[in-house]
Amino acid sequence: AQLAVFLRERQDAEARRHRQSARAATFLKKRSASCTEVLCSDSAMLPTRQARIEAMPGVRPLVVRRLSPVPDASSEPPADSGGATGSRAFTDTRQSPSPAAPPRRASSLQLKCKERGIPVDILGTLGAADVLGECDRLNMLGVDELRAECQALNLRAERCFDAAELVGRLLQVRIWKVTPLSTLQAECRDNAAHIAESMRPRDGIALSREELVEALCVARWGGQTRSQRIAERCRAFGLPVERLDSLDIAADLLSELDQLDTMNGVELRACCRAKGLACETELQRKELAHKMQEALIWDHLPLSDLRDRCKQRGLPMKGDHRRADLVKLLVAETWNARGIPVQKLPSMAVAHGILDQVERWEAKSVEDLMADCLRRNIAHEAAPAKEDLIKRLRDRAVWEHLTLDDLRKECSERGAKWQQMFAEDKADRVHAARAERYQRRELLSALERSVEDAVWAAKGVDARRFEEREVAETIFLAFEH
């Protein structure tokens, strides 16, 4: 690069000198012509002046010689008059013919390129200078550094331990990078046509310079192209690479998946939360990474493949569902696995708040959970299981955020009975809000009774057989103690 800059500056300096020489020659030619005119006019006036001088008293006559005009450089030289007159003539501007210029020697750049096998006639001066500078840099590196550069360029150099061979490969890649595109395409057609055909994109766009160089490298030294490496890695993750929009999308997805390998469990859990996924507390780093991989793949799958995945999981799809709707269904499945119907909640913030409460309950002891159930009027056994207590507390937290319609559906599914309440004046907002508040309270009480009935029924006490619930409760407590 420094040599190229030096050559460019030298060419600019030579051009400036040529322009200055041309201007100086033009100036001298104009000045010579003007001097010739002045001398010719003065010589015409010499006899008159001589007569006047001789007419003056006391003045000795002078011998004045006529000066010959300066001949034009383009005109034929005048005949030699001989004698002293010719020697005293005014300045002679005629130029003798210059001798033939000697043949120009080859420049040092061309000699160096010829010694190292660099095709300067194909690359040009700047391209050859670039390759020559790269050659000098590579010759200063060791074998390990050269092998590292080959690996960075995806050149196969595992079994190559000769520095000259490594330098030759890297130098050839550099030559291909500065070769004119038309010449590079012709060489690729001759030597790497089968590789280039497998790399041709679906949209019919011609291969870029980088892709042509890659095809030539694989054809000469073996290995895999970028598209082959990406396709192999995508198949390992179960990605249909042939159905993705482009290889760049697949490469970006693989880059995101590679970043997951550098994260710990806490960072992966935070990423899952940012993606809207609900993960179990006991999940290890490997399972969290797998969930995160699935979420990243959902964003890049074709719509038909995304529908197939939803169908395999039995999710309720509709014909007008788009990608965002299908991704929401897949995300909601992770919440349903935790017992939180995220689609029935007002927002994801509410869902995450309930999930945080569930995780805090999972960290508590059974005695603390029983105390929480008592504060929330939730029935439990004398020696309940921790999972049952967490489930009842979670359901109670979800019910508090459901709409009235969802609460009615929940009561109907559990067989709970409630009293329907209506506002006295529907036009009055105060009466309507009060009736809705009373109705919510009634529905929550009915759901609490259904939980209590389920706890009693597990011990063989059917509350429906008794007219009063206090009798059933007394019998249940007697069985418990």
mmCIF file of N, CA, C and O in Angstrom, residues 176-230:
data_model
loop_
_atom_site.group_PDB
_atom_site.id
_atom_site.type_symbol
_atom_site.label_atom_id
_atom_site.label_comp_id
_atom_site.label_asym_id
_atom_site.label_seq_id
_atom_site.Cartn_x
_atom_site.Cartn_y
_atom_site.Cartn_z
ATOM 1 N N TRP A 176 -6.118 -13.137 -6.638
ATOM 2 C CA TRP A 176 -7.506 -13.269 -7.097
ATOM 3 C C TRP A 176 -8.359 -12.100 -6.641
ATOM 4 O O TRP A 176 -9.280 -11.683 -7.344
ATOM 5 N N LYS A 177 -8.060 -11.553 -5.465
ATOM 6 C CA LYS A 177 -8.884 -10.460 -4.948
ATOM 7 C C LYS A 177 -8.692 -9.164 -5.729
ATOM 8 O O LYS A 177 -9.585 -8.323 -5.743
ATOM 9 N N VAL A 178 -7.524 -8.962 -6.358
ATOM 10 C CA VAL A 178 -7.273 -7.729 -7.111
ATOM 11 C C VAL A 178 -7.335 -7.955 -8.614
ATOM 12 O O VAL A 178 -7.121 -7.022 -9.380
ATOM 13 N N THR A 179 -7.610 -9.183 -9.036
ATOM 14 C CA THR A 179 -7.751 -9.465 -10.459
ATOM 15 C C THR A 179 -9.022 -8.823 -10.994
ATOM 16 O O THR A 179 -10.041 -8.800 -10.296
ATOM 17 N N PRO A 180 -9.025 -8.285 -12.194
ATOM 18 C CA PRO A 180 -10.266 -7.746 -12.765
ATOM 19 C C PRO A 180 -11.378 -8.791 -12.761
ATOM 20 O O PRO A 180 -11.145 -9.990 -12.932
ATOM 21 N N LEU A 181 -12.613 -8.328 -12.556
ATOM 22 C CA LEU A 181 -13.728 -9.239 -12.353
ATOM 23 C C LEU A 181 -13.966 -10.125 -13.572
ATOM 24 O O LEU A 181 -14.257 -11.315 -13.432
ATOM 25 N N SER A 182 -13.847 -9.557 -14.762
ATOM 26 C CA SER A 182 -14.075 -10.365 -15.961
ATOM 27 C C SER A 182 -13.046 -11.494 -16.073
ATOM 28 O O SER A 182 -13.376 -12.642 -16.408
ATOM 29 N N THR A 183 -11.782 -11.191 -15.785
ATOM 30 C CA THR A 183 -10.740 -12.218 -15.810
ATOM 31 C C THR A 183 -10.980 -13.274 -14.738
ATOM 32 O O THR A 183 -10.782 -14.479 -14.964
ATOM 33 N N LEU A 184 -11.432 -12.831 -13.554
ATOM 34 C CA LEU A 184 -11.713 -13.773 -12.474
ATOM 35 C C LEU A 184 -12.880 -14.687 -12.838
ATOM 36 O O LEU A 184 -12.855 -15.892 -12.546
ATOM 37 N N GLN A 185 -13.908 -14.151 -13.457
ATOM 38 C CA GLN A 185 -15.040 -14.976 -13.874
ATOM 39 C C GLN A 185 -14.617 -16.011 -14.918
ATOM 40 O O GLN A 185 -15.052 -17.172 -14.866
ATOM 41 N N ALA A 186 -13.764 -15.609 -15.847
ATOM 42 C CA ALA A 186 -13.289 -16.556 -16.854
ATOM 43 C C ALA A 186 -12.472 -17.673 -16.219
ATOM 44 O O ALA A 186 -12.627 -18.860 -16.563
ATOM 45 N N GLU A 187 -11.618 -17.344 -15.260
ATOM 46 C CA GLU A 187 -10.831 -18.369 -14.590
ATOM 47 C C GLU A 187 -11.703 -19.301 -13.768
ATOM 48 O O GLU A 187 -11.462 -20.508 -13.697
ATOM 49 N N CYS A 188 -12.754 -18.744 -13.172
ATOM 50 C CA CYS A 188 -13.668 -19.577 -12.386
ATOM 51 C C CYS A 188 -14.454 -20.517 -13.295
ATOM 52 O O CYS A 188 -14.714 -21.671 -12.924
ATOM 53 N N ARG A 189 -14.841 -20.053 -14.466
ATOM 54 C CA ARG A 189 -15.535 -20.942 -15.410
ATOM 55 C C ARG A 189 -14.629 -22.082 -15.876
ATOM 56 O O ARG A 189 -15.092 -23.209 -16.098
ATOM 57 N N ASP A 190 -13.344 -21.810 -16.002
ATOM 58 C CA ASP A 190 -12.422 -22.831 -16.484
ATOM 59 C C ASP A 190 -12.027 -23.835 -15.403
ATOM 60 O O ASP A 190 -11.866 -25.026 -15.694
ATOM 61 N N ASN A 191 -11.871 -23.369 -14.147
ATOM 62 C CA ASN A 191 -11.286 -24.219 -13.111
ATOM 63 C C ASN A 191 -12.234 -24.579 -11.974
ATOM 64 O O ASN A 191 -11.938 -25.518 -11.225
ATOM 65 N N ALA A 192 -13.328 -23.852 -11.781
ATOM 66 C CA ALA A 192 -14.209 -24.109 -10.633
ATOM 67 C C ALA A 192 -15.670 -23.984 -11.026
ATOM 68 O O ALA A 192 -16.478 -23.448 -10.267
ATOM 69 N N ALA A 193 -16.021 -24.482 -12.203
ATOM 70 C CA ALA A 193 -17.408 -24.339 -12.673
ATOM 71 C C ALA A 193 -18.372 -25.138 -11.799
ATOM 72 O O ALA A 193 -19.479 -24.671 -11.474
ATOM 73 N N HIS A 194 -17.984 -26.359 -11.383
ATOM 74 C CA HIS A 194 -18.884 -27.190 -10.580
ATOM 75 C C HIS A 194 -19.095 -26.606 -9.188
ATOM 76 O O HIS A 194 -20.182 -26.717 -8.619
ATOM 77 N N ILE A 195 -18.075 -25.974 -8.632
ATOM 78 C CA ILE A 195 -18.232 -25.342 -7.318
ATOM 79 C C ILE A 195 -19.104 -24.102 -7.423
ATOM 80 O O ILE A 195 -19.993 -23.871 -6.597
ATOM 81 N N ALA A 196 -18.874 -23.301 -8.447
ATOM 82 C CA ALA A 196 -19.664 -22.072 -8.612
ATOM 83 C C ALA A 196 -21.127 -22.381 -8.892
ATOM 84 O O ALA A 196 -22.014 -21.632 -8.467
ATOM 85 N N GLU A 197 -21.398 -23.477 -9.580
ATOM 86 C CA GLU A 197 -22.786 -23.832 -9.879
ATOM 87 C C GLU A 197 -23.549 -24.178 -8.607
ATOM 88 O O GLU A 197 -24.727 -23.840 -8.457
ATOM 89 N N SER A 198 -22.902 -24.855 -7.669
ATOM 90 C CA SER A 198 -23.573 -25.183 -6.406
ATOM 91 C C SER A 198 -23.764 -23.972 -5.510
ATOM 92 O O SER A 198 -24.617 -23.986 -4.622
ATOM 93 N N MET A 199 -22.998 -22.904 -5.722
ATOM 94 C CA MET A 199 -23.122 -21.688 -4.918
ATOM 95 C C MET A 199 -24.071 -20.675 -5.522
ATOM 96 O O MET A 199 -24.321 -19.642 -4.905
ATOM 97 N N ARG A 200 -24.596 -20.916 -6.702
ATOM 98 C CA ARG A 200 -25.412 -19.913 -7.386
ATOM 99 C C ARG A 200 -26.699 -19.662 -6.601
ATOM 100 O O ARG A 200 -27.416 -20.602 -6.263
ATOM 101 N N PRO A 201 -27.011 -18.403 -6.289
ATOM 102 C CA PRO A 201 -28.230 -18.115 -5.525
ATOM 103 C C PRO A 201 -29.491 -18.377 -6.341
ATOM 104 O O PRO A 201 -29.463 -18.473 -7.557
ATOM 105 N N ARG A 202 -30.610 -18.484 -5.601
ATOM 106 C CA ARG A 202 -31.876 -18.811 -6.249
ATOM 107 C C ARG A 202 -32.421 -17.659 -7.083
ATOM 108 O O ARG A 202 -33.164 -17.865 -8.030
ATOM 109 N N ASP A 203 -32.081 -16.439 -6.739
ATOM 110 C CA ASP A 203 -32.635 -15.299 -7.463
ATOM 111 C C ASP A 203 -31.906 -15.013 -8.770
ATOM 112 O O ASP A 203 -32.249 -14.069 -9.475
ATOM 113 N N GLY A 204 -30.889 -15.796 -9.127
ATOM 114 C CA GLY A 204 -30.216 -15.631 -10.403
ATOM 115 C C GLY A 204 -29.162 -14.548 -10.453
ATOM 116 O O GLY A 204 -28.625 -14.261 -11.523
ATOM 117 N N ILE A 205 -28.835 -13.924 -9.333
ATOM 118 C CA ILE A 205 -27.812 -12.873 -9.312
ATOM 119 C C ILE A 205 -26.435 -13.518 -9.474
ATOM 120 O O ILE A 205 -26.171 -14.600 -8.962
ATOM 121 N N ALA A 206 -25.559 -12.837 -10.230
ATOM 122 C CA ALA A 206 -24.215 -13.364 -10.451
ATOM 123 C C ALA A 206 -23.439 -13.408 -9.136
ATOM 124 O O ALA A 206 -23.685 -12.634 -8.206
ATOM 125 N N LEU A 207 -22.490 -14.328 -9.079
ATOM 126 C CA LEU A 207 -21.681 -14.462 -7.877
ATOM 127 C C LEU A 207 -20.790 -13.247 -7.689
ATOM 128 O O LEU A 207 -20.292 -12.660 -8.651
ATOM 129 N N SER A 208 -20.602 -12.872 -6.451
ATOM 130 C CA SER A 208 -19.741 -11.733 -6.140
ATOM 131 C C SER A 208 -18.278 -12.147 -6.229
ATOM 132 O O SER A 208 -17.936 -13.320 -6.405
ATOM 133 N N ARG A 209 -17.390 -11.167 -6.072
ATOM 134 C CA ARG A 209 -15.952 -11.449 -6.133
ATOM 135 C C ARG A 209 -15.550 -12.398 -5.007
ATOM 136 O O ARG A 209 -14.763 -13.330 -5.216
ATOM 137 N N GLU A 210 -16.077 -12.171 -3.792
ATOM 138 C CA GLU A 210 -15.725 -13.039 -2.678
ATOM 139 C C GLU A 210 -16.158 -14.476 -2.934
ATOM 140 O O GLU A 210 -15.436 -15.431 -2.613
ATOM 141 N N GLU A 211 -17.334 -14.661 -3.518
ATOM 142 C CA GLU A 211 -17.806 -16.011 -3.807
ATOM 143 C C GLU A 211 -16.978 -16.677 -4.903
ATOM 144 O O GLU A 211 -16.705 -17.884 -4.849
ATOM 145 N N LEU A 212 -16.567 -15.916 -5.903
ATOM 146 C CA LEU A 212 -15.702 -16.482 -6.944
ATOM 147 C C LEU A 212 -14.355 -16.909 -6.376
ATOM 148 O O LEU A 212 -13.838 -17.984 -6.713
ATOM 149 N N VAL A 213 -13.784 -16.079 -5.514
ATOM 150 C CA VAL A 213 -12.503 -16.430 -4.885
ATOM 151 C C VAL A 213 -12.664 -17.674 -4.022
ATOM 152 O O VAL A 213 -11.803 -18.574 -4.003
ATOM 153 N N GLU A 214 -13.791 -17.756 -3.300
ATOM 154 C CA GLU A 214 -14.031 -18.933 -2.459
ATOM 155 C C GLU A 214 -14.150 -20.194 -3.312
ATOM 156 O O GLU A 214 -13.619 -21.256 -2.958
ATOM 157 N N ALA A 215 -14.847 -20.103 -4.440
ATOM 158 C CA ALA A 215 -14.977 -21.263 -5.326
ATOM 159 C C ALA A 215 -13.616 -21.712 -5.858
ATOM 160 O O ALA A 215 -13.317 -22.908 -5.922
ATOM 161 N N LEU A 216 -12.762 -20.767 -6.241
ATOM 162 C CA LEU A 216 -11.433 -21.125 -6.732
ATOM 163 C C LEU A 216 -10.583 -21.763 -5.627
ATOM 164 O O LEU A 216 -9.827 -22.696 -5.887
ATOM 165 N N CYS A 217 -10.711 -21.260 -4.404
ATOM 166 C CA CYS A 217 -9.947 -21.838 -3.289
ATOM 167 C C CYS A 217 -10.369 -23.276 -3.028
ATOM 168 O O CYS A 217 -9.519 -24.159 -2.833
ATOM 169 N N VAL A 218 -11.683 -23.526 -3.020
ATOM 170 C CA VAL A 218 -12.163 -24.889 -2.769
ATOM 171 C C VAL A 218 -11.771 -25.818 -3.913
ATOM 172 O O VAL A 218 -11.391 -26.972 -3.698
ATOM 173 N N ALA A 219 -11.847 -25.316 -5.151
ATOM 174 C CA ALA A 219 -11.492 -26.151 -6.287
ATOM 175 C C ALA A 219 -10.001 -26.500 -6.305
ATOM 176 O O ALA A 219 -9.617 -27.590 -6.733
ATOM 177 N N ARG A 220 -9.161 -25.610 -5.791
ATOM 178 C CA ARG A 220 -7.716 -25.869 -5.852
ATOM 179 C C ARG A 220 -7.225 -26.622 -4.632
ATOM 180 O O ARG A 220 -6.419 -27.561 -4.765
ATOM 181 N N TRP A 221 -7.680 -26.259 -3.430
ATOM 182 C CA TRP A 221 -7.122 -26.851 -2.215
ATOM 183 C C TRP A 221 -8.125 -27.680 -1.427
ATOM 184 O O TRP A 221 -7.784 -28.199 -0.366
ATOM 185 N N GLY A 222 -9.368 -27.796 -1.906
ATOM 186 C CA GLY A 222 -10.350 -28.609 -1.213
ATOM 187 C C GLY A 222 -11.013 -27.851 -0.072
ATOM 188 O O GLY A 222 -10.763 -26.673 0.181
ATOM 189 N N GLY A 223 -11.912 -28.552 0.652
ATOM 190 C CA GLY A 223 -12.639 -27.937 1.758
ATOM 191 C C GLY A 223 -14.101 -27.742 1.407
ATOM 192 O O GLY A 223 -14.644 -28.358 0.477
ATOM 193 N N GLN A 224 -14.768 -26.882 2.163
ATOM 194 C CA GLN A 224 -16.182 -26.594 1.986
ATOM 195 C C GLN A 224 -16.389 -25.112 1.744
ATOM 196 O O GLN A 224 -15.667 -24.264 2.295
ATOM 197 N N THR A 225 -17.386 -24.813 0.957
ATOM 198 C CA THR A 225 -17.764 -23.418 0.747
ATOM 199 C C THR A 225 -18.598 -22.925 1.927
ATOM 200 O O THR A 225 -19.038 -23.699 2.784
ATOM 201 N N ARG A 226 -18.814 -21.625 1.953
ATOM 202 C CA ARG A 226 -19.614 -21.042 3.038
ATOM 203 C C ARG A 226 -21.032 -21.587 3.038
ATOM 204 O O ARG A 226 -21.594 -21.880 4.104
ATOM 205 N N SER A 227 -21.611 -21.736 1.870
ATOM 206 C CA SER A 227 -22.973 -22.262 1.804
ATOM 207 C C SER A 227 -23.041 -23.697 2.307
ATOM 208 O O SER A 227 -23.991 -24.087 2.994
ATOM 209 N N GLN A 228 -22.027 -24.509 2.001
ATOM 210 C CA GLN A 228 -22.013 -25.887 2.485
ATOM 211 C C GLN A 228 -21.855 -25.950 3.994
ATOM 212 O O GLN A 228 -22.503 -26.760 4.663
ATOM 213 N N ARG A 229 -21.017 -25.079 4.559
ATOM 214 C CA ARG A 229 -20.848 -25.073 6.018
ATOM 215 C C ARG A 229 -22.123 -24.623 6.716
ATOM 216 O O ARG A 229 -22.530 -25.205 7.728
ATOM 217 N N ILE A 230 -22.770 -23.600 6.171
ATOM 218 C CA ILE A 230 -24.009 -23.115 6.782
ATOM 219 C C ILE A 230 -25.102 -24.170 6.688
ATOM 220 O O ILE A 230 -25.855 -24.404 7.648
#
